[in-house]
Tab-separated table of C-alpha atoms in Angstrom:
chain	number	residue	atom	x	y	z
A	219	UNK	CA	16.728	31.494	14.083
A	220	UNK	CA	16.048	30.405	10.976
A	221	UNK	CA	13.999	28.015	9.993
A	222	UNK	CA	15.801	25.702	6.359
A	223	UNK	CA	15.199	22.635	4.316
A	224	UNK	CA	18.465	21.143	3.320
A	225	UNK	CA	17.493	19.988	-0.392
A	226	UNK	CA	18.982	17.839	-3.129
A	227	UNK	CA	19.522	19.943	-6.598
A	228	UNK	CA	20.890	19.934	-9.722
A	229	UNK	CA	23.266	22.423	-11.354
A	230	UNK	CA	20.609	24.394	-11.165
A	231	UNK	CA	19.880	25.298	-7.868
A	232	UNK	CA	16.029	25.543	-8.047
A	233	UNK	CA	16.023	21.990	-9.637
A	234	UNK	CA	14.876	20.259	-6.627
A	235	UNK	CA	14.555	16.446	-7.349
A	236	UNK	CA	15.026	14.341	-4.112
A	237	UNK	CA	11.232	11.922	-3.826
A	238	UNK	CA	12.105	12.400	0.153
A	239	UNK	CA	13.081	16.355	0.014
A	240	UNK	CA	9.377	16.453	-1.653
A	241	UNK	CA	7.844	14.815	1.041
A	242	UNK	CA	9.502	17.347	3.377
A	243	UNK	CA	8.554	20.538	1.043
A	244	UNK	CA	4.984	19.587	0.788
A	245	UNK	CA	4.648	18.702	4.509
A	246	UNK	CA	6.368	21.926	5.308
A	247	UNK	CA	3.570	23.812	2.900
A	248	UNK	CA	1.070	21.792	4.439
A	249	UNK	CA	1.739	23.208	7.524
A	250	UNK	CA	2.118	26.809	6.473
A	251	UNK	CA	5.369	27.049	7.706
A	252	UNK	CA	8.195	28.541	5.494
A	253	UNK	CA	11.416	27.111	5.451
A	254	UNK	CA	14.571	28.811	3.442
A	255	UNK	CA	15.977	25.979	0.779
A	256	UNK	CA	19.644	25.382	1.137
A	257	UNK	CA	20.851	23.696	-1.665
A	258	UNK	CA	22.467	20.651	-1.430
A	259	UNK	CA	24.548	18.128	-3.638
A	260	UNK	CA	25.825	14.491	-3.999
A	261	UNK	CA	28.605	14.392	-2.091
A	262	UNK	CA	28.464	17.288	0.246
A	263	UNK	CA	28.271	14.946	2.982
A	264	UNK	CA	29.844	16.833	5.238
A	265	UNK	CA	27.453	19.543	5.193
A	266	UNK	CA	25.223	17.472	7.427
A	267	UNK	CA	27.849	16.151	9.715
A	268	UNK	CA	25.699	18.727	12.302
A	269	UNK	CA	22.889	17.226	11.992
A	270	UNK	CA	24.796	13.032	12.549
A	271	UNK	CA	23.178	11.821	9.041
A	272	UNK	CA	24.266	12.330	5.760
A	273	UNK	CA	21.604	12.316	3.400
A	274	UNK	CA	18.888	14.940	2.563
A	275	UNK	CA	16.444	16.254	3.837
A	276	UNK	CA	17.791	17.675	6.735
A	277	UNK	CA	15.686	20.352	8.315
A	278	UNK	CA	16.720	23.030	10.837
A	279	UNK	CA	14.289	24.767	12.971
A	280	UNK	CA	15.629	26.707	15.491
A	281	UNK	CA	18.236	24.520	18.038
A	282	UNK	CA	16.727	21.197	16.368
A	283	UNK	CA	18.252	19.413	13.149
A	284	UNK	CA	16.018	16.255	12.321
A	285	UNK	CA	17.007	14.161	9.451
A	286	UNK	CA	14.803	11.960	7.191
A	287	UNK	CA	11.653	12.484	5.772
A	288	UNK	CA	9.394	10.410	8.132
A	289	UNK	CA	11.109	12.042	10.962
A	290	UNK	CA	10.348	15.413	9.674
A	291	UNK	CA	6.873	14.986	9.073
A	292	UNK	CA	6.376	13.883	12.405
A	293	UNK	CA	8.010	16.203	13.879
A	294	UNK	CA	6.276	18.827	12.184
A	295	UNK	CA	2.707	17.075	13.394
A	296	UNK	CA	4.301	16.731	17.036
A	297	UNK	CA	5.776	20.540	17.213
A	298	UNK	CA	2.743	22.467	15.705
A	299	UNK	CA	-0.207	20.845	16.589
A	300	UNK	CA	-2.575	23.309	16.228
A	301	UNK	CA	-1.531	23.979	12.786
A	302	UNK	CA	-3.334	21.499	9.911
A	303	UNK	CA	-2.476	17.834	10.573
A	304	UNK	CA	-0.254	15.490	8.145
A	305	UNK	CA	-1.436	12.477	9.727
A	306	UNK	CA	-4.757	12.992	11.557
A	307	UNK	CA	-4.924	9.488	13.352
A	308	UNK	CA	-3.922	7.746	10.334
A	309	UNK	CA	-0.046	7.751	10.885
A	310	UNK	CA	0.393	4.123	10.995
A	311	UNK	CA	-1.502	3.114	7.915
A	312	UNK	CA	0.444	6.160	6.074
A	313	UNK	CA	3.645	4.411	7.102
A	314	UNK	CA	2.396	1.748	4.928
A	315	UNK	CA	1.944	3.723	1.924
A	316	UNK	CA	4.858	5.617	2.416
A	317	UNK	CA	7.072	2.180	2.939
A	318	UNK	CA	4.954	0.659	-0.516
A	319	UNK	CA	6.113	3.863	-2.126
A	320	UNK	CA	9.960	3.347	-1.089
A	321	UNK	CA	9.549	-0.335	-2.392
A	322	UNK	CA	7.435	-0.481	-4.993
A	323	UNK	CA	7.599	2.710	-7.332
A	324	UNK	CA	10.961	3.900	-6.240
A	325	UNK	CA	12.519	0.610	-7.679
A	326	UNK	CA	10.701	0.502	-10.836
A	327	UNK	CA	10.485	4.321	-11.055
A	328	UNK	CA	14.467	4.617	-10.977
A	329	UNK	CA	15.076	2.134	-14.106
A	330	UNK	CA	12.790	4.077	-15.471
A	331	UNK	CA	14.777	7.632	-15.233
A	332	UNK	CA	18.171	7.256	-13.555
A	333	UNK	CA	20.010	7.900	-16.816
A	334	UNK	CA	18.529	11.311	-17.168
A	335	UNK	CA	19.560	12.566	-14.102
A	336	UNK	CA	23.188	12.511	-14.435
A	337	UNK	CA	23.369	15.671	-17.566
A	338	UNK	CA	21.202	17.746	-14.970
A	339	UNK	CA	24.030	17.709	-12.080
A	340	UNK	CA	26.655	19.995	-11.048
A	341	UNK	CA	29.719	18.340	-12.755
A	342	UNK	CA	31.386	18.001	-9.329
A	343	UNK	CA	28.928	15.505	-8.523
A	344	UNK	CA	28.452	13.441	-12.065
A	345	UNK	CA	31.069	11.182	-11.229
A	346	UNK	CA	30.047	10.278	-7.592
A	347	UNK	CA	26.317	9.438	-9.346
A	348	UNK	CA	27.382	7.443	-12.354
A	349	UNK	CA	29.721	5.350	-10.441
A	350	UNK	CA	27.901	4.925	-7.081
A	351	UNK	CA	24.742	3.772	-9.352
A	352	UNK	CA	26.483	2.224	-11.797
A	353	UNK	CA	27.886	-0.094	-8.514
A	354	UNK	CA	24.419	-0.546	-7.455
A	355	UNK	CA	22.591	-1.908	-10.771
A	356	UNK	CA	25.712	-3.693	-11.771
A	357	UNK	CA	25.326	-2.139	-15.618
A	358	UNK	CA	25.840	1.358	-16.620
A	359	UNK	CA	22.773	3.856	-16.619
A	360	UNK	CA	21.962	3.708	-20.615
A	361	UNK	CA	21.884	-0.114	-19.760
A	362	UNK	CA	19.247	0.486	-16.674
A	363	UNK	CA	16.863	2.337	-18.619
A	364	UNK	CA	16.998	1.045	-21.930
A	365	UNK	CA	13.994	-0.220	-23.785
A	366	UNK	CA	11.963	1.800	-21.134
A	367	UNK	CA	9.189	2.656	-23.060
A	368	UNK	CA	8.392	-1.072	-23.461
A	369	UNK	CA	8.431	-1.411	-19.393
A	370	UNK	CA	6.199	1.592	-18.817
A	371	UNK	CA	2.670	-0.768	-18.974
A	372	UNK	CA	4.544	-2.676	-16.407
A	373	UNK	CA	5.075	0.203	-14.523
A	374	UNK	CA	1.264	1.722	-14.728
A	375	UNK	CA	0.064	-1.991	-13.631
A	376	UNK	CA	2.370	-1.826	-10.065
A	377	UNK	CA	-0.050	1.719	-9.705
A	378	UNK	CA	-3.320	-0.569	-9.721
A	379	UNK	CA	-4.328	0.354	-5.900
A	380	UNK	CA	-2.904	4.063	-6.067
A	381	UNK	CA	-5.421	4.086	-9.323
A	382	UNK	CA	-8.563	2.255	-7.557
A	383	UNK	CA	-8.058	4.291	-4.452
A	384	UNK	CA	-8.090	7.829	-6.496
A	385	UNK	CA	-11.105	6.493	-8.439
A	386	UNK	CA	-12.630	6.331	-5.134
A	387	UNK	CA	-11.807	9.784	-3.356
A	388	UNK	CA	-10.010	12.816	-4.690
A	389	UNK	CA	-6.878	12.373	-2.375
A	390	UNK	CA	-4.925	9.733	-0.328
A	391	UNK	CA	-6.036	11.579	2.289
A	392	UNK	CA	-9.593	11.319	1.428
A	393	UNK	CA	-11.298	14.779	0.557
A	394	UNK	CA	-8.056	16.712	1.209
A	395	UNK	CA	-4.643	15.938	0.883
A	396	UNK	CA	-2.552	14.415	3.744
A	397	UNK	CA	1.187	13.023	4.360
A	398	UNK	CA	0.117	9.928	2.546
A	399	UNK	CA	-0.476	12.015	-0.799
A	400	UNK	CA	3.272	13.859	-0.046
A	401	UNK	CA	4.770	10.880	0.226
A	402	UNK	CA	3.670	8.790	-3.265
A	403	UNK	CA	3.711	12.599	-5.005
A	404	UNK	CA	7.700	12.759	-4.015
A	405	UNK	CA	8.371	9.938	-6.475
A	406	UNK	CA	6.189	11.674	-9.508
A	407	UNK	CA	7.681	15.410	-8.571
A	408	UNK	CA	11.294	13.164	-8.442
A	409	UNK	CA	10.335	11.663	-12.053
A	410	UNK	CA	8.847	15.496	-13.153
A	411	UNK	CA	11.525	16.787	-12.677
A	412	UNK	CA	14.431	14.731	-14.147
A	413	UNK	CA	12.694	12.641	-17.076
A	414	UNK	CA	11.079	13.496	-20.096
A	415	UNK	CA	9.107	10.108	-20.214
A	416	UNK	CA	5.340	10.289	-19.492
A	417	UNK	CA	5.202	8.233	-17.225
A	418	UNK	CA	1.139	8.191	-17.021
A	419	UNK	CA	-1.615	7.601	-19.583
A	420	UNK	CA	-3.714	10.870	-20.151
A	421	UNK	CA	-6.646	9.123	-18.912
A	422	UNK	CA	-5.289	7.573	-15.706
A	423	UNK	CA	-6.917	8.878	-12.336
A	424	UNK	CA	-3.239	8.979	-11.197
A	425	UNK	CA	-2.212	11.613	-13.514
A	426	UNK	CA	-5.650	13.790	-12.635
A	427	UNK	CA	-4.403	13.258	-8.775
A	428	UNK	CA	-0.977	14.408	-9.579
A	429	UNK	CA	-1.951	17.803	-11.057
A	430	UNK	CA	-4.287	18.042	-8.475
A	431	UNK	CA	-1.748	17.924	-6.357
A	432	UNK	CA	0.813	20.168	-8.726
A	433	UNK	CA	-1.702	22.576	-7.886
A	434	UNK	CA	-1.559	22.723	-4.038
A	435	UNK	CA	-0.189	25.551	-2.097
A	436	UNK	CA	-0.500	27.685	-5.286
A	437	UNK	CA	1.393	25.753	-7.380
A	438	UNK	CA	4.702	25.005	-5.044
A	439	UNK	CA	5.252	21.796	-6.944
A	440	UNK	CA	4.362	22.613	-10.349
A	441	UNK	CA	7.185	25.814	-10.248
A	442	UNK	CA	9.751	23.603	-10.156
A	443	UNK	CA	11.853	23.352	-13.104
A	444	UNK	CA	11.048	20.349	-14.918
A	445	UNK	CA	9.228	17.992	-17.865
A	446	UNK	CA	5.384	18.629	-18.569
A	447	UNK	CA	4.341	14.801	-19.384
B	267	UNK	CA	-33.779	-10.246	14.907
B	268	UNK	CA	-30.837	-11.455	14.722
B	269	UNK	CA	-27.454	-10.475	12.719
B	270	UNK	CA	-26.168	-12.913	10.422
B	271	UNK	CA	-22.849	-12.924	8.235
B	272	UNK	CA	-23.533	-14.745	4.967
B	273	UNK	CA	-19.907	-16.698	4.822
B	274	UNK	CA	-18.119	-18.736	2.070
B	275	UNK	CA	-17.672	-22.184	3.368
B	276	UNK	CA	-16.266	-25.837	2.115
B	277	UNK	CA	-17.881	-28.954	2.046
B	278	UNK	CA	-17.056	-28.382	6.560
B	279	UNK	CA	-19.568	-25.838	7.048
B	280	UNK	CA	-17.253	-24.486	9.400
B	281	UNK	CA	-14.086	-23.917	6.786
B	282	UNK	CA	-14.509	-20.795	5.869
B	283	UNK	CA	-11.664	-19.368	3.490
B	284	UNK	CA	-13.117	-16.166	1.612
B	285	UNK	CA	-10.590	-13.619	2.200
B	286	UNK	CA	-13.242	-11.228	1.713
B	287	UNK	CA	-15.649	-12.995	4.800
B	288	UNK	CA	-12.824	-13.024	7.353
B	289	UNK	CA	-12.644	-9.108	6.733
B	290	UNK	CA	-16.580	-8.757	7.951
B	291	UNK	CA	-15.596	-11.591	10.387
B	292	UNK	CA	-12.937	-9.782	12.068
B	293	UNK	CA	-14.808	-6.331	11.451
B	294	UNK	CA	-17.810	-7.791	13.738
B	295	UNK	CA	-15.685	-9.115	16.511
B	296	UNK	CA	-13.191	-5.775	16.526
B	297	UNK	CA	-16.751	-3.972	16.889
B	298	UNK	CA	-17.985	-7.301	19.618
B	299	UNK	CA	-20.762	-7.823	17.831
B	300	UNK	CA	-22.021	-10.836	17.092
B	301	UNK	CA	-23.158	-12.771	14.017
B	302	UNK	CA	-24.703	-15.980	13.525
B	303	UNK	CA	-23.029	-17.382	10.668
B	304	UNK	CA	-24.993	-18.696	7.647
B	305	UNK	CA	-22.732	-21.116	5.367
B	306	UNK	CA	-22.822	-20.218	1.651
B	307	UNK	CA	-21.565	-22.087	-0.959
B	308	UNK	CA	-20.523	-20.969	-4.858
B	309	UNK	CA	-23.272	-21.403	-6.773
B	310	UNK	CA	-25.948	-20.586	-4.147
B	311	UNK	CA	-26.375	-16.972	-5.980
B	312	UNK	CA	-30.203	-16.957	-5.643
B	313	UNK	CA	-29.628	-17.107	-2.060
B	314	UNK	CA	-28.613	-13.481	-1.690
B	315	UNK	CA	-31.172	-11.969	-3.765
B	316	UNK	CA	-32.482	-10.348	-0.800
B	317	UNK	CA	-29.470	-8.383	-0.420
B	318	UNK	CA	-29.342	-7.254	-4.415
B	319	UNK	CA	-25.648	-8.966	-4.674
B	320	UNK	CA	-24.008	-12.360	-5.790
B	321	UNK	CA	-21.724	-12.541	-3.342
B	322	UNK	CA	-20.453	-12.558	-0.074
B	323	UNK	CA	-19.949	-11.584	2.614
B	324	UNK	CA	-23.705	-10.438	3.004
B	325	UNK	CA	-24.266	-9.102	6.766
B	326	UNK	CA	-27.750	-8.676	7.890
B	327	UNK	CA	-28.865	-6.513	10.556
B	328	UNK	CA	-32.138	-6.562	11.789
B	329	UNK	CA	-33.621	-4.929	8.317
B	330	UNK	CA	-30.744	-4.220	7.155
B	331	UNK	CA	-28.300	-6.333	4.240
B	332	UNK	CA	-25.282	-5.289	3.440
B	333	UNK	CA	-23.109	-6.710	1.044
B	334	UNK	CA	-19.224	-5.897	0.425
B	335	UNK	CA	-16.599	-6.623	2.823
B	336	UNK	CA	-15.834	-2.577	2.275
B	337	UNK	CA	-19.047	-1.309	2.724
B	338	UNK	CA	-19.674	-3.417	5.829
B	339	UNK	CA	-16.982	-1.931	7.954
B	340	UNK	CA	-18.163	1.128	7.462
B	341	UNK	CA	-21.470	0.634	7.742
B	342	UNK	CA	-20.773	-0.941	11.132
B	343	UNK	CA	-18.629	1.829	12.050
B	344	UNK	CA	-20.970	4.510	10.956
B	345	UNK	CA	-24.030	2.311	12.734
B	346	UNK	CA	-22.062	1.873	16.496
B	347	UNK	CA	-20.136	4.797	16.887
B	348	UNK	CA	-19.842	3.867	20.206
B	349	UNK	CA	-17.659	0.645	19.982
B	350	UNK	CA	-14.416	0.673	19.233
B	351	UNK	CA	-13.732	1.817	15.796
B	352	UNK	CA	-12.436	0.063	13.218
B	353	UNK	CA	-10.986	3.097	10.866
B	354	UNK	CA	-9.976	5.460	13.742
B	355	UNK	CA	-8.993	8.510	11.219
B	356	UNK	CA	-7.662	6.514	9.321
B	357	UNK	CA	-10.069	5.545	6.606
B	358	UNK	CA	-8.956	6.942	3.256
B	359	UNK	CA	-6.004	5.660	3.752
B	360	UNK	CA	-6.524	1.913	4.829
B	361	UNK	CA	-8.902	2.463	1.538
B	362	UNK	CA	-5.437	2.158	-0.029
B	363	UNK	CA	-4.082	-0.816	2.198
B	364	UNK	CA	-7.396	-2.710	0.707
B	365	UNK	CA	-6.499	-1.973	-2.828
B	366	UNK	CA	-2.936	-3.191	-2.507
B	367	UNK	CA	-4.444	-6.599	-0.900
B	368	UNK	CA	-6.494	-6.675	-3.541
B	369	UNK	CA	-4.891	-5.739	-6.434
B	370	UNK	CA	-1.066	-7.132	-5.619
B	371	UNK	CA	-1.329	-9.744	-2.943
B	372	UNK	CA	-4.394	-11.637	-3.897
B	373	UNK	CA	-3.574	-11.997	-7.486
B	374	UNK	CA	-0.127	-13.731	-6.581
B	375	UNK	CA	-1.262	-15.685	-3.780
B	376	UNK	CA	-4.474	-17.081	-5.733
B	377	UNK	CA	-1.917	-18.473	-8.449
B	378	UNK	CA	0.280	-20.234	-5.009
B	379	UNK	CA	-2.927	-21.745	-4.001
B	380	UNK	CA	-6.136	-21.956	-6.238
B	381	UNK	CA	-5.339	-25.986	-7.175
B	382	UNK	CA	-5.779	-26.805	-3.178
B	383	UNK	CA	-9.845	-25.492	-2.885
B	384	UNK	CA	-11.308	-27.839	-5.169
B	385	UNK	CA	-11.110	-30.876	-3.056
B	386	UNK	CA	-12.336	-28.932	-0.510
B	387	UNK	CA	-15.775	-27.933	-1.962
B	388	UNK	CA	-18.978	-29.548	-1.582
B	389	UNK	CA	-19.137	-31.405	-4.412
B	390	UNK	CA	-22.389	-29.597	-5.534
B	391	UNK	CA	-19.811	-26.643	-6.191
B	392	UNK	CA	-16.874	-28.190	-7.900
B	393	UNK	CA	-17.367	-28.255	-11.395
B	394	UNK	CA	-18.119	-24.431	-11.486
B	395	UNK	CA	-15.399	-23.823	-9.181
B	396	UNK	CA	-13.023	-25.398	-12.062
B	397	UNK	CA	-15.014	-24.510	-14.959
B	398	UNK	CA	-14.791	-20.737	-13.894
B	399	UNK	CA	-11.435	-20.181	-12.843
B	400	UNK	CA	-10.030	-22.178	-15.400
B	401	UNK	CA	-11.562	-20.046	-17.753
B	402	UNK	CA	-10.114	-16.784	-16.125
B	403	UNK	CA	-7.058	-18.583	-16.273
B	404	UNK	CA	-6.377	-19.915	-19.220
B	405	UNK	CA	-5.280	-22.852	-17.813
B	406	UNK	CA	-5.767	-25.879	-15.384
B	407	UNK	CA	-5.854	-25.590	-12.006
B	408	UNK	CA	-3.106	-27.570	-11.710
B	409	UNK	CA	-1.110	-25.726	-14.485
B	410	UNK	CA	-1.551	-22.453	-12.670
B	411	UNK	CA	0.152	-23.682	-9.425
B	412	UNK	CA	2.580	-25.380	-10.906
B	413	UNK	CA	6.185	-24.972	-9.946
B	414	UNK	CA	4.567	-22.704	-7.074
B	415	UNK	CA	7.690	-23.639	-4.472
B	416	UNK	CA	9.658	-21.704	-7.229
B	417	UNK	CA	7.873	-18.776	-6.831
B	418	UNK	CA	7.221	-17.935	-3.182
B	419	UNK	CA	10.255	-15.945	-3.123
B	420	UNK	CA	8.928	-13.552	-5.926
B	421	UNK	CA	5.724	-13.603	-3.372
B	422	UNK	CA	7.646	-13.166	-0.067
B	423	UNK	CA	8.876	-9.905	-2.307
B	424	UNK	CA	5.717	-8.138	-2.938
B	425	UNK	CA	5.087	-8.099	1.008
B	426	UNK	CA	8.221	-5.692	1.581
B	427	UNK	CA	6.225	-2.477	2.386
B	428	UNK	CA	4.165	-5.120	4.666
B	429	UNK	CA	7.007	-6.445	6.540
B	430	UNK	CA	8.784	-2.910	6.769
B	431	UNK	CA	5.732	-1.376	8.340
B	432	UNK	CA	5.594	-4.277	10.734
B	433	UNK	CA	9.209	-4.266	11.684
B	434	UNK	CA	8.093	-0.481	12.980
B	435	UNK	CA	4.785	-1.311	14.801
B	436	UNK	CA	2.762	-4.630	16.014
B	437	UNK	CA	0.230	-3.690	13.488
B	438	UNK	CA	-1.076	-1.935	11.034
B	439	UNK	CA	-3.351	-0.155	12.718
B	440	UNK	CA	-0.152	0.686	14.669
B	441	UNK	CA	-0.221	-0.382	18.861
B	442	UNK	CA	-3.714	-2.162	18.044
B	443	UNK	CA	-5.176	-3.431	15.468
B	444	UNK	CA	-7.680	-1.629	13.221
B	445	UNK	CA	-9.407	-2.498	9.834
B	446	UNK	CA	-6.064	-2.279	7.761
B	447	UNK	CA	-5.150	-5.551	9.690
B	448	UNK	CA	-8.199	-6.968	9.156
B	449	UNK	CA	-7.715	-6.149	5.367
B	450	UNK	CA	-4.406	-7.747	4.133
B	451	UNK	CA	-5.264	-10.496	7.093
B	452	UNK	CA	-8.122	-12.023	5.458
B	453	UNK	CA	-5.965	-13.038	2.343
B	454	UNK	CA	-3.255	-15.034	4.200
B	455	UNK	CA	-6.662	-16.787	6.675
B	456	UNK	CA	-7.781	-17.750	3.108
B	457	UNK	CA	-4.572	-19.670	2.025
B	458	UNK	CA	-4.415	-21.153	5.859
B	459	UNK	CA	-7.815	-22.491	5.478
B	460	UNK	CA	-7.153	-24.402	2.024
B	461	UNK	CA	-3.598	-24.707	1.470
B	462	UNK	CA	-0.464	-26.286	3.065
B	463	UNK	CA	2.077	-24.309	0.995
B	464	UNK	CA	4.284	-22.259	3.451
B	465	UNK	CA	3.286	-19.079	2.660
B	466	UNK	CA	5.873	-17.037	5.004
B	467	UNK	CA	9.495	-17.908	6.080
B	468	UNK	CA	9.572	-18.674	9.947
B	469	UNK	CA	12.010	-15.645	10.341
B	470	UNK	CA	9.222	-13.406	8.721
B	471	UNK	CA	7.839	-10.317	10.615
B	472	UNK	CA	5.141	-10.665	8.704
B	473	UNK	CA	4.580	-14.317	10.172
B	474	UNK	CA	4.666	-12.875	13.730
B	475	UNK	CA	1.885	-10.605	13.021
B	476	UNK	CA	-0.222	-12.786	11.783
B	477	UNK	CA	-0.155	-15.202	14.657
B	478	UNK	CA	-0.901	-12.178	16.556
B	479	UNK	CA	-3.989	-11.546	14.468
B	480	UNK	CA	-4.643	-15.307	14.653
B	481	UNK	CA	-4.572	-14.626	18.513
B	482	UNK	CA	-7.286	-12.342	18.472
B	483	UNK	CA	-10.490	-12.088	20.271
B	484	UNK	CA	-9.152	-15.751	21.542
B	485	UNK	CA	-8.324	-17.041	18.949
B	486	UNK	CA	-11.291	-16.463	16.255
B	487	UNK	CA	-9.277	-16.887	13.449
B	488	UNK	CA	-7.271	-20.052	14.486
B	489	UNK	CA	-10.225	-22.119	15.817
B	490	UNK	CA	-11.203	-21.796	11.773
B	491	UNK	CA	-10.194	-25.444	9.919
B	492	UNK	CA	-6.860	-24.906	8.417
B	493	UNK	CA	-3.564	-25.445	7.558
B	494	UNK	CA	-0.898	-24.992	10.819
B	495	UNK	CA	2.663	-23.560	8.379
């Protein structure tokens, strides 16, 4: 059977711009294991009514559905251990960086971009986004992002210890990328993919660590459609 | 001859409240090694010369000074590979978990609590105390703590990847605790040693774990003068 990575797209179905499907991608890649993309939209909930969840990602491989990203990663690590590790023994400080990514850059990163991302979905689910976020940040998109450009040196600051760290060693994960590097690259890939805004300086050590990692698993990340910032 | 941790101290040579110390502190007695500790005050910069540094924590080892809470732990790691480690795998990435403490909780947490050391000091080291951080400031002491009650919810905020990860596991090292613990727990030590402010809600996960780090090779860190909140 099979083995497929229930994604989030946009009307395009190669514009893959879910943060978590990212984390499950690269982990996937990491592993050398291939995994057929299904696309997936807002709304399709019942798509995933198989696997008891209703968000993406959803991998399938073989009998077993696991939702979630963390899930998936560990799983992966669990089921193929003698392929490369995600986590080596550093699993529970990576749940740290993964949760300061949820927390942190997710909720500055999506006042940042959310009104982009509504023009690049299927019009079936445009509706669904707008109001659903609109509900959530109590003013419409335009209203979330505006003046953005003025926020961004606010937004570079919250990246001081992703900066120091990459100053200090090529990758999250030291000399080599890990799970921790997946999981804080899902939120630039997310932003790459959706924005136009450059979101980095030219000279930040973040940006350098993102194309570094654009570059992995000959170029995975960097083929998806999206903005060059 | 024997090892000795260079520690910041108060006018009570046995107050010790860098955040920085209780990291090498902690670091020894994870590794159970001991240290005679040698009481520093600010000031007392010609005192390290030896070691080439201006600060501490300075640890010497028979011929050997090392200075940096960073390069400590892994210099005692690297040195007894045979006692229980403090990184595990898992060193790039509590290089991270360092950075954030660094870089997002000390910065807030010195503005909760910097107007509570002076009276603490010997009084040798007060005037430099005020003179210096008044000039990093910008302002008074008392200024920069100011309306502090106000803004411990805006603090309690910035812990959220903290308290998720510890909602998931006892520590950050995961089951046990490694250096990542000792890391972000040598910045909420320092505010228990000089300041009565309470810091974390009694319902706070993060609260629980640090009387369990408090609890630690029995009870190193509590027997320290300090604040019970």
């Amino acid at each position: 059977m099979a083995r497929e990575l229930y994604e989030l797209v946009g009307a395009d179905p190669e514009r893959r711009f879910s943060p978590y499907c990212w984390r499950a991608r690269m982990a996937l890649a990491h592993k050398g294991l291939d995994a057929e993309a299904v696309p997936w939209r807002f709304t399709e909930t019942e798509r995933l009514a198989f696997a008891n969840h209703d968000k993406v990602p959803v991998l399938v491989d073989g009998d077993t559905a696991v939702a979630d990203s963390w899930e998936i990663a560990t799983y992966l690590d669990r089921t193929y251990p003698d392929r490369p590790s995600l986590f080596g023994g550093a699993e529970a400080a990576i749940r740290f960086i993964a949760a300061w990514t949820d927390q942190t850059v997710n909720p500055a990163l999506v006042r940042l971009i959310v009104s982009d991302i509504e023009p690049l979905l299927d019009p079936g689910a445009r509706t669904y986004f707008r109001t659903s976020r609109e509900a959530r940040f109590g003013a419409t998109l335009e209203q979330v992002t505006a003046g953005r450009e003025e926020r961004l040196p606010e937004f570079r600051r919250l990246l001081a210890p992703l900066r120091s760290t990459l100053r200090a060693q090529p990758f999250l994960g030291g000399a080599t990328p890990d799970y921790a590097d997946y999981a804080v690259f899902g939120s630039f890939q997310w932003a790459r993919a959706v924005s136009p805004l450059p979101l980095l300086a030219a000279d930040d050590p973040v940006r350098d660590w993102r194309e570094r990692v654009l570059d992995l698993f000959d170029g995975l990340a960097r083929k998806n459609p999206g903005f060059e910032s």
